mmCIF file of C-alpha atoms in Angstrom:
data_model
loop_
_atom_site.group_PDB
_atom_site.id
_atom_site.type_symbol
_atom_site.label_atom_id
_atom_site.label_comp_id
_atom_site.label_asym_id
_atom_site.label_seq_id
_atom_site.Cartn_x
_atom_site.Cartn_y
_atom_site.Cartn_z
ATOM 1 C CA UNK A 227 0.000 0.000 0.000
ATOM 2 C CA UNK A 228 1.346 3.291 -1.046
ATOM 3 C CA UNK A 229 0.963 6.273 1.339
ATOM 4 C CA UNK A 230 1.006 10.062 1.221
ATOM 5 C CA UNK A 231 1.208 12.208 4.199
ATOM 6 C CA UNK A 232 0.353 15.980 3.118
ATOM 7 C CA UNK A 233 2.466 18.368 5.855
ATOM 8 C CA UNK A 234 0.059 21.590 5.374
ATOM 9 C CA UNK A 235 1.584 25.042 5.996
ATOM 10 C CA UNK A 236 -0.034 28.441 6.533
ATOM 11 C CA UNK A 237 0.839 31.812 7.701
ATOM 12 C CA UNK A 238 -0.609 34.219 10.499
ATOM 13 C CA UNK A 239 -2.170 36.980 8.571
ATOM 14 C CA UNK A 240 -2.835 35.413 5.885
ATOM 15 C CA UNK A 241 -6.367 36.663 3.614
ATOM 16 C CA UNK A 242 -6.825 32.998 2.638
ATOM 17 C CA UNK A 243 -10.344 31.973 3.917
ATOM 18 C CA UNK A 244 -11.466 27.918 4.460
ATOM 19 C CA UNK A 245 -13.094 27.468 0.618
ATOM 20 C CA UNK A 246 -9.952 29.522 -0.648
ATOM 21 C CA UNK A 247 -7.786 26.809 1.442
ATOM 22 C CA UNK A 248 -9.830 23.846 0.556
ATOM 23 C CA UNK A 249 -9.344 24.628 -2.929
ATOM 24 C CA UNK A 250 -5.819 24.864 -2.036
ATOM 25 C CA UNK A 251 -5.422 21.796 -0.203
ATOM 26 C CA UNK A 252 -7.448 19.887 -3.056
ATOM 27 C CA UNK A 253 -4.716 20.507 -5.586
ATOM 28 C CA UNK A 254 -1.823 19.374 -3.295
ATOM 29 C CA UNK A 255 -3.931 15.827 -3.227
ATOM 30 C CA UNK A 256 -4.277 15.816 -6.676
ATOM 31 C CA UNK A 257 -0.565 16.909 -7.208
ATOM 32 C CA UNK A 258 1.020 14.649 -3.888
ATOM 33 C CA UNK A 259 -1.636 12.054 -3.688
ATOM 34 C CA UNK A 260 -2.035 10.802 -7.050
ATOM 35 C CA UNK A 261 -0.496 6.891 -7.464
ATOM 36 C CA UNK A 262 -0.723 6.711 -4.057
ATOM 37 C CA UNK A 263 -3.418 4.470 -2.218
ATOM 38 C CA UNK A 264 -4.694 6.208 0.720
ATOM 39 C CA UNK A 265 -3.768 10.164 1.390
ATOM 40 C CA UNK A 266 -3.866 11.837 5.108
ATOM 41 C CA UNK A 267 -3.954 15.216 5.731
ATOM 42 C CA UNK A 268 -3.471 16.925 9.003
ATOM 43 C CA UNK A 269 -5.964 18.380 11.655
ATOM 44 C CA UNK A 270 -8.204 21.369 11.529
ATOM 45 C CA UNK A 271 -6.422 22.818 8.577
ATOM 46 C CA UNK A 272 -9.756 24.282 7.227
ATOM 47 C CA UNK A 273 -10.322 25.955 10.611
ATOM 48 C CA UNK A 274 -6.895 26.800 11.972
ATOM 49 C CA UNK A 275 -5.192 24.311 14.868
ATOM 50 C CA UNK A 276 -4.885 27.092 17.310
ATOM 51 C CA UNK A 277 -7.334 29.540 15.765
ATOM 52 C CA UNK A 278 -10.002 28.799 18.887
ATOM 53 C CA UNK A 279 -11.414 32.322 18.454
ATOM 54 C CA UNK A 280 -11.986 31.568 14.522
ATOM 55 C CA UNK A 281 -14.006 28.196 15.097
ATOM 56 C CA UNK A 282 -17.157 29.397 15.293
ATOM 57 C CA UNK A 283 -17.599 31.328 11.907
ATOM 58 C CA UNK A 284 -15.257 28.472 10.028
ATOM 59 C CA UNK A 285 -17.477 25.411 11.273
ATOM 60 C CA UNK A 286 -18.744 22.875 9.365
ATOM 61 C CA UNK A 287 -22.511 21.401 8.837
ATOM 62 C CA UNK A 288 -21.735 17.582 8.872
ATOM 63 C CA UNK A 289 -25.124 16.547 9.190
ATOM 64 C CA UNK A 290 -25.646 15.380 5.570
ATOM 65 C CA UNK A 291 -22.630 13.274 5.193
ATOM 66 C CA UNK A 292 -24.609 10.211 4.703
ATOM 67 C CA UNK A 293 -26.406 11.643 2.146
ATOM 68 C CA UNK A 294 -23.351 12.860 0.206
ATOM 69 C CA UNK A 295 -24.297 16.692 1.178
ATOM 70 C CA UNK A 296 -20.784 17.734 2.091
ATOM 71 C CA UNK A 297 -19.689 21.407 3.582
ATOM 72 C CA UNK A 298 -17.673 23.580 1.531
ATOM 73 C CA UNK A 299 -14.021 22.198 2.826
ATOM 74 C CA UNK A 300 -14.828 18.830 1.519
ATOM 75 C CA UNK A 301 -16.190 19.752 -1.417
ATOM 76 C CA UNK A 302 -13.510 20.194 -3.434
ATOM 77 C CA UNK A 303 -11.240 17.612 -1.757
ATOM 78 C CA UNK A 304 -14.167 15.329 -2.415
ATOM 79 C CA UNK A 305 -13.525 15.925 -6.387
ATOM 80 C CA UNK A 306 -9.853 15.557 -5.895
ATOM 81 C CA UNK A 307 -10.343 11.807 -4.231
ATOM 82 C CA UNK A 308 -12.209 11.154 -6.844
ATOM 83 C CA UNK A 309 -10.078 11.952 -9.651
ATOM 84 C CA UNK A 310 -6.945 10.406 -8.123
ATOM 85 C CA UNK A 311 -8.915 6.715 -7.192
ATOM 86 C CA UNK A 312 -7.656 6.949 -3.355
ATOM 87 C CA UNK A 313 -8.917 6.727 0.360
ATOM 88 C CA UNK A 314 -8.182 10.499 1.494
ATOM 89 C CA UNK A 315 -8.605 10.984 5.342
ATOM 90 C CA UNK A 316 -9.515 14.439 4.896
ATOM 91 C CA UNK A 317 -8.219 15.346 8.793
ATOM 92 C CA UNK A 318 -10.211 17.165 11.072
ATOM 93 C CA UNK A 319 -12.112 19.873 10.934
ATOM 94 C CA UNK A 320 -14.547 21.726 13.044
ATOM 95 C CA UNK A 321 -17.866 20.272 13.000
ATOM 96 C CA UNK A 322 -21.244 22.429 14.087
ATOM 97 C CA UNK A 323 -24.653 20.358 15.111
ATOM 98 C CA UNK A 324 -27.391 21.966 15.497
ATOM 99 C CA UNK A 325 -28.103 19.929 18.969
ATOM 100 C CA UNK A 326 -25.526 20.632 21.974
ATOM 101 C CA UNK A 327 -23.627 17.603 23.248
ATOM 102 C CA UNK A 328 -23.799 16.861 26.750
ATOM 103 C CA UNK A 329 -21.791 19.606 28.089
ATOM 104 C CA UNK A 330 -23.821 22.175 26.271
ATOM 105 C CA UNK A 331 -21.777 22.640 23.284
ATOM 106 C CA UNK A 332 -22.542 22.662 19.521
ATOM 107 C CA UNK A 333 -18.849 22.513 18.042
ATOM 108 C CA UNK A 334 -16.824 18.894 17.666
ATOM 109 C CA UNK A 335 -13.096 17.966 16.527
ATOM 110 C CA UNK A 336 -14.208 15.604 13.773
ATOM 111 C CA UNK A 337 -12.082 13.856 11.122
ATOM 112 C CA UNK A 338 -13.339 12.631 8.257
ATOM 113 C CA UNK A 339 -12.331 9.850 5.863
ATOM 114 C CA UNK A 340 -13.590 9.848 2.011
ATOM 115 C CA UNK A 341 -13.173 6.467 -0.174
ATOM 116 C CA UNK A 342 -12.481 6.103 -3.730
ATOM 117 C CA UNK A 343 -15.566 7.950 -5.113
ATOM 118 C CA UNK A 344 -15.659 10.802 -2.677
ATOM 119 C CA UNK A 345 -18.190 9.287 0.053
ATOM 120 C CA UNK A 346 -17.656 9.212 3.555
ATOM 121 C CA UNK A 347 -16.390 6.199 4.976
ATOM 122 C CA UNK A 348 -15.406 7.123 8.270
ATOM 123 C CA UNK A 349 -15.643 9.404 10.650
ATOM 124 C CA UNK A 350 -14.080 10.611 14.377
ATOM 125 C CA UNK A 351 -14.987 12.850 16.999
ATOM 126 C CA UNK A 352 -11.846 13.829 18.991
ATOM 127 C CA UNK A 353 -11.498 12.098 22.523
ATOM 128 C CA UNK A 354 -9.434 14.200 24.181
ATOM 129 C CA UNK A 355 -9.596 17.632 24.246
ATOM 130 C CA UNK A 356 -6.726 20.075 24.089
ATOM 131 C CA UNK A 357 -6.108 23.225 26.585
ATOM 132 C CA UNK A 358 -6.113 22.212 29.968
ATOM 133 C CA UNK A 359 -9.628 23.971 30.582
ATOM 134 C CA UNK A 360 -9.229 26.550 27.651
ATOM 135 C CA UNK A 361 -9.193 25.757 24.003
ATOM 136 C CA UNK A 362 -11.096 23.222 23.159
ATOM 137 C CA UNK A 363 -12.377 21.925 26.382
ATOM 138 C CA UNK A 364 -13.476 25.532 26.777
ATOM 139 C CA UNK A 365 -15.655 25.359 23.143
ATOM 140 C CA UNK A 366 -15.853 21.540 21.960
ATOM 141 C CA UNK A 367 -17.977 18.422 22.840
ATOM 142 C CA UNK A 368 -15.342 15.816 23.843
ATOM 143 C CA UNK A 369 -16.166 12.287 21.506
ATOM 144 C CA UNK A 370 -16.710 9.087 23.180
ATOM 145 C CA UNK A 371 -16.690 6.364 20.314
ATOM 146 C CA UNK A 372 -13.716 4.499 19.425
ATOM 147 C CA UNK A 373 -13.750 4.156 15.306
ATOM 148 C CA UNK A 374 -11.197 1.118 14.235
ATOM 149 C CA UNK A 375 -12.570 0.464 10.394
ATOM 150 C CA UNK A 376 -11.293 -1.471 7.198
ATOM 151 C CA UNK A 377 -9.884 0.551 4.713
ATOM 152 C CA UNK A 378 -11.928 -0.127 0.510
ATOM 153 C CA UNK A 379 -10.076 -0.703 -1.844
ATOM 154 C CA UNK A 380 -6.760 0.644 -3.425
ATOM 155 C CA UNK A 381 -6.304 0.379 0.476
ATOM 156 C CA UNK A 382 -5.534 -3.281 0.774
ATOM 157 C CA UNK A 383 -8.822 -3.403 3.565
ATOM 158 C CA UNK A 384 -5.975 -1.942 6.002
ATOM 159 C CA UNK A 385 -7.318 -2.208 9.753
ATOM 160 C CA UNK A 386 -7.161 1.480 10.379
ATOM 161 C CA UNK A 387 -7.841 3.162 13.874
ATOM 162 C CA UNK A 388 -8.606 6.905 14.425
ATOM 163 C CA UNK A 389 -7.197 9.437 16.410
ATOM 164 C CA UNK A 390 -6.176 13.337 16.621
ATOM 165 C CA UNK A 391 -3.568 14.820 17.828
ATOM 166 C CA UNK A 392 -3.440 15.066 22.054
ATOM 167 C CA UNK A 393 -5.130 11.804 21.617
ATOM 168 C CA UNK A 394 -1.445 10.363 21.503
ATOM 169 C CA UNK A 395 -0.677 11.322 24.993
ATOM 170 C CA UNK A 396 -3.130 8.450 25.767
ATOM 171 C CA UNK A 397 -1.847 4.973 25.278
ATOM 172 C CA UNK A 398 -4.974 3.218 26.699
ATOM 173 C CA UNK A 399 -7.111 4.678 23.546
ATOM 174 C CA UNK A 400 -4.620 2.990 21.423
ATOM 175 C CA UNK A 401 -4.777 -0.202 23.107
ATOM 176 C CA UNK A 402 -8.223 -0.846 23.252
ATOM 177 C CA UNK A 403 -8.107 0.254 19.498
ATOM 178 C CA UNK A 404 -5.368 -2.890 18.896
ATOM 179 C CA UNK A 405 -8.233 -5.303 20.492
ATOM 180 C CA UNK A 406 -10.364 -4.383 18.374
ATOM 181 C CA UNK A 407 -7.938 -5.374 15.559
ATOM 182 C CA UNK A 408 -5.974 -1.970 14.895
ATOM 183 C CA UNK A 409 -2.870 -2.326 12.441
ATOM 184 C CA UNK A 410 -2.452 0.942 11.446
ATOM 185 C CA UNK A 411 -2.851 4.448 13.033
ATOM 186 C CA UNK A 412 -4.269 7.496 11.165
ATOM 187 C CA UNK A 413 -3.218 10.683 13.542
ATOM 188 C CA UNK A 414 -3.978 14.029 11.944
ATOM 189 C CA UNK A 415 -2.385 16.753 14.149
ATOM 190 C CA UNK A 416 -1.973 20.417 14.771
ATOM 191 C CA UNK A 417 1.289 19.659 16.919
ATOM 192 C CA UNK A 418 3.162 22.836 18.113
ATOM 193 C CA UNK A 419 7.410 23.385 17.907
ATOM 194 C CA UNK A 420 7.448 23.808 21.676
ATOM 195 C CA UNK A 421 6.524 20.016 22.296
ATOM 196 C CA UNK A 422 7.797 18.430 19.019
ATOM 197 C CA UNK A 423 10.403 16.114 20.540
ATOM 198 C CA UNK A 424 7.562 14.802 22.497
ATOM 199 C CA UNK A 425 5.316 14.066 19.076
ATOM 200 C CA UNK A 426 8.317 12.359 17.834
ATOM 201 C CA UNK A 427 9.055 10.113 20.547
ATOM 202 C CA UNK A 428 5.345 9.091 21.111
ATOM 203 C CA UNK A 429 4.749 8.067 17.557
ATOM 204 C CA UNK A 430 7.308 5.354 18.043
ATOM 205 C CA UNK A 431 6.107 4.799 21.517
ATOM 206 C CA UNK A 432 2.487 4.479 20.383
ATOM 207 C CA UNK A 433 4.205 1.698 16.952
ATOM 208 C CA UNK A 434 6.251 -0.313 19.480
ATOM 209 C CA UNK A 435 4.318 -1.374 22.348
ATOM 210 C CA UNK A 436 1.104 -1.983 19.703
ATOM 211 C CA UNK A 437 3.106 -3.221 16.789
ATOM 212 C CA UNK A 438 1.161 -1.225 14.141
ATOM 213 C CA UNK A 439 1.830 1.364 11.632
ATOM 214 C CA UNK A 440 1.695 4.671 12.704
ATOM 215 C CA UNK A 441 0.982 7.315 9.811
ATOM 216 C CA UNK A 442 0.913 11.010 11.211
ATOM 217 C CA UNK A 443 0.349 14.115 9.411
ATOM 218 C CA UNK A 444 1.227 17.292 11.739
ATOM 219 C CA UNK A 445 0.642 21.204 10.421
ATOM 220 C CA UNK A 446 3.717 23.666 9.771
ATOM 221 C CA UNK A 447 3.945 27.456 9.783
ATOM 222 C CA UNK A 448 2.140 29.406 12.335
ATOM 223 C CA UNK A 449 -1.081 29.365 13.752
ATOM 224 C CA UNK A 450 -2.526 32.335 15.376
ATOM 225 C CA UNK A 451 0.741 33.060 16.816
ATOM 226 C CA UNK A 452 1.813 29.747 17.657
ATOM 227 C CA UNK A 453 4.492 27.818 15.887
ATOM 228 C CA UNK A 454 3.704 24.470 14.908
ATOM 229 C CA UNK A 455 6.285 21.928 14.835
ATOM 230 C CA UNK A 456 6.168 19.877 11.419
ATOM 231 C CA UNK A 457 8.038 16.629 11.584
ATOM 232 C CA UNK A 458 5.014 14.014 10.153
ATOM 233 C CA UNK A 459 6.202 10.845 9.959
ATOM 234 C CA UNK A 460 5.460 6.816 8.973
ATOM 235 C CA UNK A 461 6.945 4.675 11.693
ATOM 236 C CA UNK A 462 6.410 0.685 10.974
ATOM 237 C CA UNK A 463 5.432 -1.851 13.503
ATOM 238 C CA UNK A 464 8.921 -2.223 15.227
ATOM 239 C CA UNK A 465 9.303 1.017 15.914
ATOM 240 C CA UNK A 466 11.979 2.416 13.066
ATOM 241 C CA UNK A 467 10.933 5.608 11.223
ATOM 242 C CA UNK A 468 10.205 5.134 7.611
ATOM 243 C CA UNK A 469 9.688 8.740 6.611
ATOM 244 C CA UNK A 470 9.805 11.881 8.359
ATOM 245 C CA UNK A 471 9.150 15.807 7.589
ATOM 246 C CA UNK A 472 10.965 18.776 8.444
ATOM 247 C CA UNK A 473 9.254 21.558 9.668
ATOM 248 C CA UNK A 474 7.775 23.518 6.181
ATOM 249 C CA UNK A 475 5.311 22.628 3.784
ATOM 250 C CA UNK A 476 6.117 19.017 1.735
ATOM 251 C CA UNK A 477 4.714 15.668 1.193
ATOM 252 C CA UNK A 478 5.915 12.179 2.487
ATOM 253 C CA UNK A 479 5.471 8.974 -0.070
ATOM 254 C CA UNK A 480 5.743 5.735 1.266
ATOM 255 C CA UNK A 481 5.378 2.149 0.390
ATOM 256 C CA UNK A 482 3.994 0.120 3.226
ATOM 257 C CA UNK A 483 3.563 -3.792 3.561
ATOM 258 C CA UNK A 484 1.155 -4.536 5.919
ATOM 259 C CA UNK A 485 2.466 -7.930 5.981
ATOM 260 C CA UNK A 486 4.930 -6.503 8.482
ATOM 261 C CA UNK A 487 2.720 -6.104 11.259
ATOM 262 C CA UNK A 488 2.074 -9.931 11.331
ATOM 263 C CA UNK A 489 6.111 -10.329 10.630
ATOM 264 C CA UNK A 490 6.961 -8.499 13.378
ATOM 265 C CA UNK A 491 3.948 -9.657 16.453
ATOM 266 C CA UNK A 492 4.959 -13.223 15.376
ATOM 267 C CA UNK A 493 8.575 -12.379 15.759
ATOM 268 C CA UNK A 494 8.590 -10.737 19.482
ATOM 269 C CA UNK A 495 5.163 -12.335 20.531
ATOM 270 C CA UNK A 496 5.123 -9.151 23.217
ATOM 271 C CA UNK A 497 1.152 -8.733 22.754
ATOM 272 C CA UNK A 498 0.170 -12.466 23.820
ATOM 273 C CA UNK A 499 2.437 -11.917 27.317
ATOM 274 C CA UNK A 500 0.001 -9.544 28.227
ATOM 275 C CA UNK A 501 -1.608 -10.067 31.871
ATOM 276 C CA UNK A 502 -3.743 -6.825 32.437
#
């Protein structure tokens, strides 16, 4: 299976709105993603990863999913899927509901997955929430459903599981994710420079003690004044890193065997030793 990981970039300042970006971030998949199999992009690029004061107004109605009615971001990455013949996980984006969760709030960190012909054939609310009582605990519902699909094809019917971002910090998410048959991790991020050493160690943490794939696609530039910290990365089952990013704008292309996971569980049976 052949993977791109799109490393998005923007600047503070800049005029570019989220169908202006969307548009933008449709031709990098058709440019970066075609040949490949399955495409991930990072989280809330259409809304800004530390642009809390901007989610409101750049929300997105994901009611009509099902139905194919998709919001303006997805719209024209939707085409772009479509004309290259991959699974795109879209990343995250802000969703709006016209129902509050539980704590009162109408806004959700929800990533999105699009198959072959452009439909929906996944989708994530973020777990955990980022800001220590600001940020998004502050203005997002927090999701409670774990989401650990099969991949259509060109994807080989990978065993994908879902996650965003601060999810990593959590390794119990990611565990109960490999019982229910996880062998590859999708983590779109908005994952600032201050922290970045701890993104890169936890993506191999999070690929050794599961023995899966871990594909992660992290934002560069700056976000509403914060710096974010690049370095995306593919990291097989054993814990080497396949592929990584530097810190601008680019596009990682790698060719996975997923035959490796199996390789590798067999080889250091660590899993079955389990006792808790």
């Amino acid at each position: 299976m052949k993977v791109a990981i799109i490393q998005l970039a923007y600047a503070d300042g800049s005029e570019e709105g989220v169908e202006a970006r969307a548009q933008r971030v449709a031709a990098l998949v058709r440019q970066a993603g075609a040949g490949h199999d399955l495409v991930l992009l990072p989280e809330l690029w259409s809304a800004g990863g530390f642009a809390s004061t901007e989610w409101e107004e750049r929300s997105q109605d994901l009611s009509g999913l099902a139905d194919g009615d998709l919001p303006p971001a997805l719209v024209p990455v939707a085409e772009a899927t479509k004309e290259i013949g991959a699974v795109v996980h879209t990343g995250s984006h802000v969703e709006r509901t016209a129902e509050p969760g539980e704590e009162g709030r109408n806004l959700w960190n929800t990533s999105v997955v699009l198959d072959p012909r452009g439909s929906v054939c996944a989708t994530y609310r973020k777990i955990h929430r980022f800001g220590f009582g600001g940020g998004e605990p502050k203005l997002m519902e927090a999701g409670t459903e774990l989401v650990v699909t099969e991949l259509p094809a060109p994807a080989d019917g990978a065993r994908v599981a879902l996650s965003t971002c601060y999810d990593l910090r959590f390794p119990e998410l990611y565990r109960l994710q490999l019982d229910q048959g996880a062998e590859l991790f999708l983590i779109p991020s908005a994952w600032p420079m201050a922290r970045v050493e701890h993104w890169r160690l936890l993506l191999r943490a999070r690929a050794v003690e599961n023995q899966c794939f871990v594909l992660a696609s992290n934002t560069a530039g700056t976000h509403a004044g914060v710096e974010m910290g690049g370095r995306s990365a593919v990291v097989d089952p054993s814990g080497a890193v396949l592929a990584e990013a530097g810190t601008g704008e680019e596009t990682l292309s790698v060719e996975l065997d997923l035959d490796e996971v199996a390789r590798v569980r067999q080889g250091f049976p660590v899993l079955s030793d389990r006792r808790l």
